[in-house]
Amino acid sequence: TQSTRPQRILGAVQQNATRGDPRSVVRAIDQYCRNQEWAMNVGDEKGCILDSVVSEVNPATVLELGTYCGYSTVRIASLLPPHAKLITLEFNPEFAVIARQVIAWAGLEDKIQLVEGASGDLIPKMKEQFGVETFDLVFLDHWKDRYLPDTKLMEECGLLRKGSVLLADNVICPGTPEYLEFVRSSPRYESQYFKSHLEYTKVEDGLEKSVFLG
Ligand SMILES: O=C(NCCNC(=O)c1cc(-c2ccc(F)cc2)cc(O)c1O)c1cc(O)ncn1
Ligand SMILES: [Mg+2]
């Protein structure tokens, strides 16, 4: 029977990456997606911008919206301090099955909690179910029309504190116009655009970093 793209990405990790070495997992996925078949990972170019923001924030608590195969999950978690925690939400069970195995191969199960479900349903449960106070960093990489409603929901649920950083992928391609308009015009956010390219292509894309001012 036919394999799926996420299954082939997992295969590339198991064949080419070293167990317990997160950066080799990231490298194996990038090499596969650049040379064999495109996939919607944040990728190596935008990944370097992601790395610099994670290192600057040095977060104790991270929320990722949209796990896919776990590429950015592993990339972020590999840079976290010892007791830091990353919660990643994925709606698609097929993606979640693969991501769990990629995370395990990287040896990062202790830092990462993958939760299956719709972000709109899970965000209001963060405090009670996962013992979270606020998030130091949020990486938005799920359905592009959910960026704005979920950001408003995080505010309403008290999950953002003065200084919380939102980093959003794909603000140009596929694009998140309503979200971009909101964070750039709201007096409660200080936003900055990092121009880059759509993963593994020459098409323009970028990341928007927005600091919540409380
Ligand atoms: O598609 C689900 N999530 C991925 C969200 N991410 C994207 O859609 C995404 C898309 C692109 C992209 C860009 C250009 C192009 F021509 C095609 C796709 C790039 C990216 O970097 C993304 O992040 C999904 C499914 C499902 O059934 N349930 C829950 N979520
Ligand atoms: Mg993306």
CSV table of C-alpha atoms and ligand atoms in Angstrom, one decimal:
chain,number,residue,atom,x,y,z
A,1,THR,CA,0.0,0.0,0.0
A,2,GLN,CA,1.1,3.6,-0.7
A,3,SER,CA,3.0,5.4,2.0
A,4,THR,CA,2.1,8.9,3.0
A,5,ARG,CA,4.5,11.9,2.9
A,6,PRO,CA,4.7,12.1,6.7
A,7,GLN,CA,5.6,8.3,6.7
A,8,ARG,CA,8.4,8.9,4.1
A,9,ILE,CA,9.7,11.8,6.2
A,10,LEU,CA,9.9,9.5,9.3
A,11,GLY,CA,11.7,6.9,7.1
A,12,ALA,CA,14.3,9.5,6.1
A,13,VAL,CA,14.8,10.4,9.8
A,14,GLN,CA,15.2,6.7,10.8
A,15,GLN,CA,17.6,6.1,8.0
A,16,ASN,CA,19.8,9.2,8.1
A,17,ALA,CA,19.6,10.7,11.7
A,18,THR,CA,21.3,9.5,14.8
A,19,ARG,CA,19.0,8.5,17.7
A,20,GLY,CA,19.2,11.1,20.5
A,21,ASP,CA,20.7,13.8,18.2
A,22,PRO,CA,18.0,16.4,17.5
A,23,ARG,CA,20.1,18.5,15.1
A,24,SER,CA,20.7,15.3,13.0
A,25,VAL,CA,16.9,14.8,12.9
A,26,VAL,CA,16.4,18.4,11.7
A,27,ARG,CA,19.2,18.0,9.1
A,28,ALA,CA,17.8,14.7,7.8
A,29,ILE,CA,14.3,16.2,7.3
A,30,ASP,CA,15.7,19.3,5.5
A,31,GLN,CA,17.8,17.1,3.2
A,32,TYR,CA,14.9,14.9,2.3
A,33,CYS,CA,12.5,17.8,1.7
A,34,ARG,CA,15.0,19.8,-0.3
A,35,ASN,CA,16.2,16.9,-2.5
A,36,GLN,CA,13.3,14.4,-2.6
A,37,GLU,CA,9.9,16.0,-1.9
A,38,TRP,CA,8.7,19.3,-0.6
A,39,ALA,CA,6.9,19.3,2.8
A,40,MET,CA,5.4,22.1,5.0
A,41,ASN,CA,8.2,22.2,7.6
A,42,VAL,CA,9.3,25.7,8.6
A,43,GLY,CA,12.6,24.6,7.0
A,44,ASP,CA,16.3,25.5,7.3
A,45,GLU,CA,16.2,29.2,6.2
A,46,LYS,CA,13.2,30.3,8.4
A,47,GLY,CA,14.5,27.7,11.0
A,48,CYS,CA,17.6,29.8,11.6
A,49,ILE,CA,15.4,32.8,12.4
A,50,LEU,CA,13.3,30.6,14.7
A,51,ASP,CA,16.5,29.5,16.4
A,52,SER,CA,17.6,33.1,17.0
A,53,VAL,CA,14.2,34.0,18.5
A,54,VAL,CA,14.1,30.9,20.8
A,55,SER,CA,17.7,31.6,22.0
A,56,GLU,CA,16.9,35.3,22.7
A,57,VAL,CA,13.7,34.5,24.6
A,58,ASN,CA,15.2,31.4,26.4
A,59,PRO,CA,11.7,30.3,27.3
A,60,ALA,CA,10.7,28.1,30.2
A,61,THR,CA,7.3,27.4,28.6
A,62,VAL,CA,6.6,27.1,24.9
A,63,LEU,CA,3.3,26.5,23.0
A,64,GLU,CA,3.4,25.3,19.4
A,65,LEU,CA,0.2,25.4,17.3
A,66,GLY,CA,0.6,22.9,14.5
A,67,THR,CA,3.0,20.0,14.9
A,68,TYR,CA,2.9,18.4,11.5
A,69,CYS,CA,5.9,15.9,11.5
A,70,GLY,CA,7.6,17.5,14.5
A,71,TYR,CA,10.4,19.3,12.6
A,72,SER,CA,10.0,22.7,14.4
A,73,THR,CA,9.0,20.9,17.6
A,74,VAL,CA,12.4,19.2,17.7
A,75,ARG,CA,14.2,22.3,16.4
A,76,ILE,CA,12.8,24.4,19.3
A,77,ALA,CA,13.1,21.8,22.0
A,78,SER,CA,16.8,21.2,21.1
A,79,LEU,CA,17.5,24.8,22.2
A,80,LEU,CA,15.5,24.8,25.5
A,81,PRO,CA,17.1,25.0,29.0
A,82,PRO,CA,17.0,21.8,31.1
A,83,HIS,CA,13.6,22.1,32.8
A,84,ALA,CA,11.8,23.9,30.1
A,85,LYS,CA,8.6,22.4,28.6
A,86,LEU,CA,7.1,22.6,25.1
A,87,ILE,CA,3.4,21.8,24.5
A,88,THR,CA,2.5,21.2,20.8
A,89,LEU,CA,-1.1,20.9,19.5
A,90,GLU,CA,-2.0,18.9,16.4
A,91,PHE,CA,-5.5,18.4,15.0
A,92,ASN,CA,-4.6,15.7,12.5
A,93,PRO,CA,-4.1,12.2,14.1
A,94,GLU,CA,-2.1,11.0,11.1
A,95,PHE,CA,0.4,13.8,11.6
A,96,ALA,CA,0.5,13.2,15.4
A,97,VAL,CA,1.4,9.5,15.0
A,98,ILE,CA,4.4,10.4,12.9
A,99,ALA,CA,5.5,13.4,15.0
A,100,ARG,CA,5.5,11.3,18.2
A,101,GLN,CA,8.0,8.9,16.5
A,102,VAL,CA,10.2,11.8,15.2
A,103,ILE,CA,10.2,13.3,18.7
A,104,ALA,CA,11.2,9.9,20.2
A,105,TRP,CA,14.0,9.5,17.6
A,106,ALA,CA,15.4,12.8,18.7
A,107,GLY,CA,15.2,11.7,22.3
A,108,LEU,CA,13.1,14.8,23.4
A,109,GLU,CA,10.0,13.1,24.9
A,110,ASP,CA,10.8,14.5,28.3
A,111,LYS,CA,10.7,18.1,27.1
A,112,ILE,CA,7.7,17.8,24.7
A,113,GLN,CA,4.0,17.1,25.3
A,114,LEU,CA,2.1,16.5,22.0
A,115,VAL,CA,-1.7,16.9,22.5
A,116,GLU,CA,-4.1,15.9,19.8
A,117,GLY,CA,-7.1,18.0,19.2
A,118,ALA,CA,-8.4,21.4,17.8
A,119,SER,CA,-6.5,24.4,19.2
A,120,GLY,CA,-9.8,26.2,19.8
A,121,ASP,CA,-10.9,23.5,22.1
A,122,LEU,CA,-7.5,22.8,23.8
A,123,ILE,CA,-6.4,26.4,24.5
A,124,PRO,CA,-9.1,27.0,27.2
A,125,LYS,CA,-8.0,23.8,28.9
A,126,MET,CA,-4.3,24.7,29.1
A,127,LYS,CA,-4.3,25.9,32.7
A,128,GLU,CA,-6.5,23.2,34.3
A,129,GLN,CA,-5.3,20.2,32.3
A,130,PHE,CA,-1.7,21.0,31.7
A,131,GLY,CA,-0.8,23.1,34.7
A,132,VAL,CA,0.4,26.0,32.6
A,133,GLU,CA,0.4,29.6,34.0
A,134,THR,CA,1.5,31.6,30.9
A,135,PHE,CA,3.6,30.9,27.8
A,136,ASP,CA,6.9,32.7,27.3
A,137,LEU,CA,6.9,31.8,23.6
A,138,VAL,CA,4.1,30.7,21.2
A,139,PHE,CA,5.0,29.4,17.7
A,140,LEU,CA,2.0,29.7,15.3
A,141,ASP,CA,2.2,27.2,12.4
A,142,HIS,CA,-1.3,25.7,12.1
A,143,TRP,CA,-4.3,26.6,10.0
A,144,LYS,CA,-3.7,30.1,8.8
A,145,ASP,CA,-7.2,31.3,9.5
A,146,ARG,CA,-6.8,30.1,13.1
A,147,TYR,CA,-3.9,32.4,14.0
A,148,LEU,CA,-6.1,35.4,14.9
A,149,PRO,CA,-9.0,33.7,16.7
A,150,ASP,CA,-6.5,31.6,18.7
A,151,THR,CA,-4.4,34.6,19.6
A,152,LYS,CA,-7.5,36.4,21.0
A,153,LEU,CA,-8.4,33.2,22.8
A,154,MET,CA,-4.9,33.0,24.4
A,155,GLU,CA,-5.3,36.6,25.6
A,156,GLU,CA,-8.8,35.9,27.0
A,157,CYS,CA,-7.6,32.7,28.8
A,158,GLY,CA,-4.8,34.7,30.5
A,159,LEU,CA,-2.1,32.6,28.8
A,160,LEU,CA,0.0,35.6,27.7
A,161,ARG,CA,1.9,37.8,30.1
A,162,LYS,CA,3.7,41.1,29.5
A,163,GLY,CA,6.7,40.1,27.3
A,164,SER,CA,5.2,36.9,25.9
A,165,VAL,CA,6.5,36.4,22.3
A,166,LEU,CA,4.3,35.2,19.5
A,167,LEU,CA,6.3,34.0,16.4
A,168,ALA,CA,4.1,33.3,13.4
A,169,ASP,CA,5.1,31.2,10.3
A,170,ASN,CA,3.7,31.8,6.8
A,171,VAL,CA,2.5,35.4,7.2
A,172,ILE,CA,3.1,35.9,3.5
A,173,CYS,CA,2.7,32.4,2.0
A,174,PRO,CA,0.1,31.0,2.3
A,175,GLY,CA,-0.5,34.3,4.2
A,176,THR,CA,-2.4,35.4,7.4
A,177,PRO,CA,-3.7,38.8,6.4
A,178,GLU,CA,-6.2,39.3,9.3
A,179,TYR,CA,-3.6,38.2,11.9
A,180,LEU,CA,-0.9,40.4,10.4
A,181,GLU,CA,-3.3,43.5,10.4
A,182,PHE,CA,-4.3,42.8,14.0
A,183,VAL,CA,-0.8,42.4,15.6
A,184,ARG,CA,0.6,45.3,13.5
A,185,SER,CA,-2.2,47.8,14.4
A,186,SER,CA,-2.9,46.7,18.0
A,187,PRO,CA,-1.4,48.9,20.7
A,188,ARG,CA,-1.0,45.8,22.8
A,189,TYR,CA,1.6,44.2,20.5
A,190,GLU,CA,5.1,45.3,19.3
A,191,SER,CA,5.6,43.5,15.9
A,192,GLN,CA,8.6,42.9,13.7
A,193,TYR,CA,8.7,41.1,10.3
A,194,PHE,CA,11.6,38.8,9.4
A,195,LYS,CA,11.7,38.5,5.6
A,196,SER,CA,12.6,35.0,4.3
A,197,HIS,CA,11.4,32.4,1.8
A,198,LEU,CA,8.8,29.6,1.8
A,199,GLU,CA,10.6,26.5,3.0
A,200,TYR,CA,12.9,24.9,0.3
A,201,THR,CA,11.8,27.4,-2.4
A,202,LYS,CA,12.6,30.9,-3.7
A,203,VAL,CA,9.0,32.1,-3.0
A,204,GLU,CA,8.8,35.0,-0.5
A,205,ASP,CA,7.6,34.2,3.0
A,206,GLY,CA,8.4,35.4,6.4
A,207,LEU,CA,8.0,35.2,10.2
A,208,GLU,CA,6.2,37.9,12.3
A,209,LYS,CA,7.5,38.3,15.8
A,210,SER,CA,5.0,40.0,18.1
A,211,VAL,CA,5.7,40.9,21.8
A,212,PHE,CA,2.5,41.1,24.0
A,213,LEU,CA,2.7,44.3,26.0
A,214,GLY,CA,0.1,43.3,28.6
B,1,LIG,O1,-2.9,21.5,7.2
B,1,LIG,C1,-2.9,21.4,8.4
B,1,LIG,N1,-1.9,21.9,9.2
B,1,LIG,C2,-0.8,22.5,8.6
B,1,LIG,C3,-0.9,24.0,8.7
B,1,LIG,N2,0.2,24.5,7.9
B,1,LIG,C4,0.1,24.8,6.6
B,1,LIG,O2,-1.0,24.7,6.1
B,1,LIG,C5,1.2,25.3,5.8
B,1,LIG,C6,1.1,25.4,4.5
B,1,LIG,C7,2.2,25.8,3.7
B,1,LIG,C8,2.0,25.8,2.2
B,1,LIG,C9,2.6,26.9,1.5
B,1,LIG,C10,2.5,26.9,0.1
B,1,LIG,C11,1.8,26.0,-0.6
B,1,LIG,F1,1.7,26.0,-1.9
B,1,LIG,C12,1.2,24.9,0.1
B,1,LIG,C13,1.3,24.9,1.5
B,1,LIG,C14,3.4,26.1,4.2
B,1,LIG,C15,3.5,26.1,5.6
B,1,LIG,O3,4.7,26.4,6.2
B,1,LIG,C16,2.5,25.7,6.4
B,1,LIG,O4,2.6,25.7,7.8
B,1,LIG,C17,-3.9,20.6,9.1
B,1,LIG,C18,-4.7,19.7,8.4
B,1,LIG,C19,-5.6,19.0,9.2
B,1,LIG,O5,-6.4,18.1,8.6
B,1,LIG,N3,-5.8,19.4,10.4
B,1,LIG,C20,-5.0,20.3,11.0
B,1,LIG,N4,-4.1,21.0,10.4
B,2,MG,MG,4.4,26.7,8.3
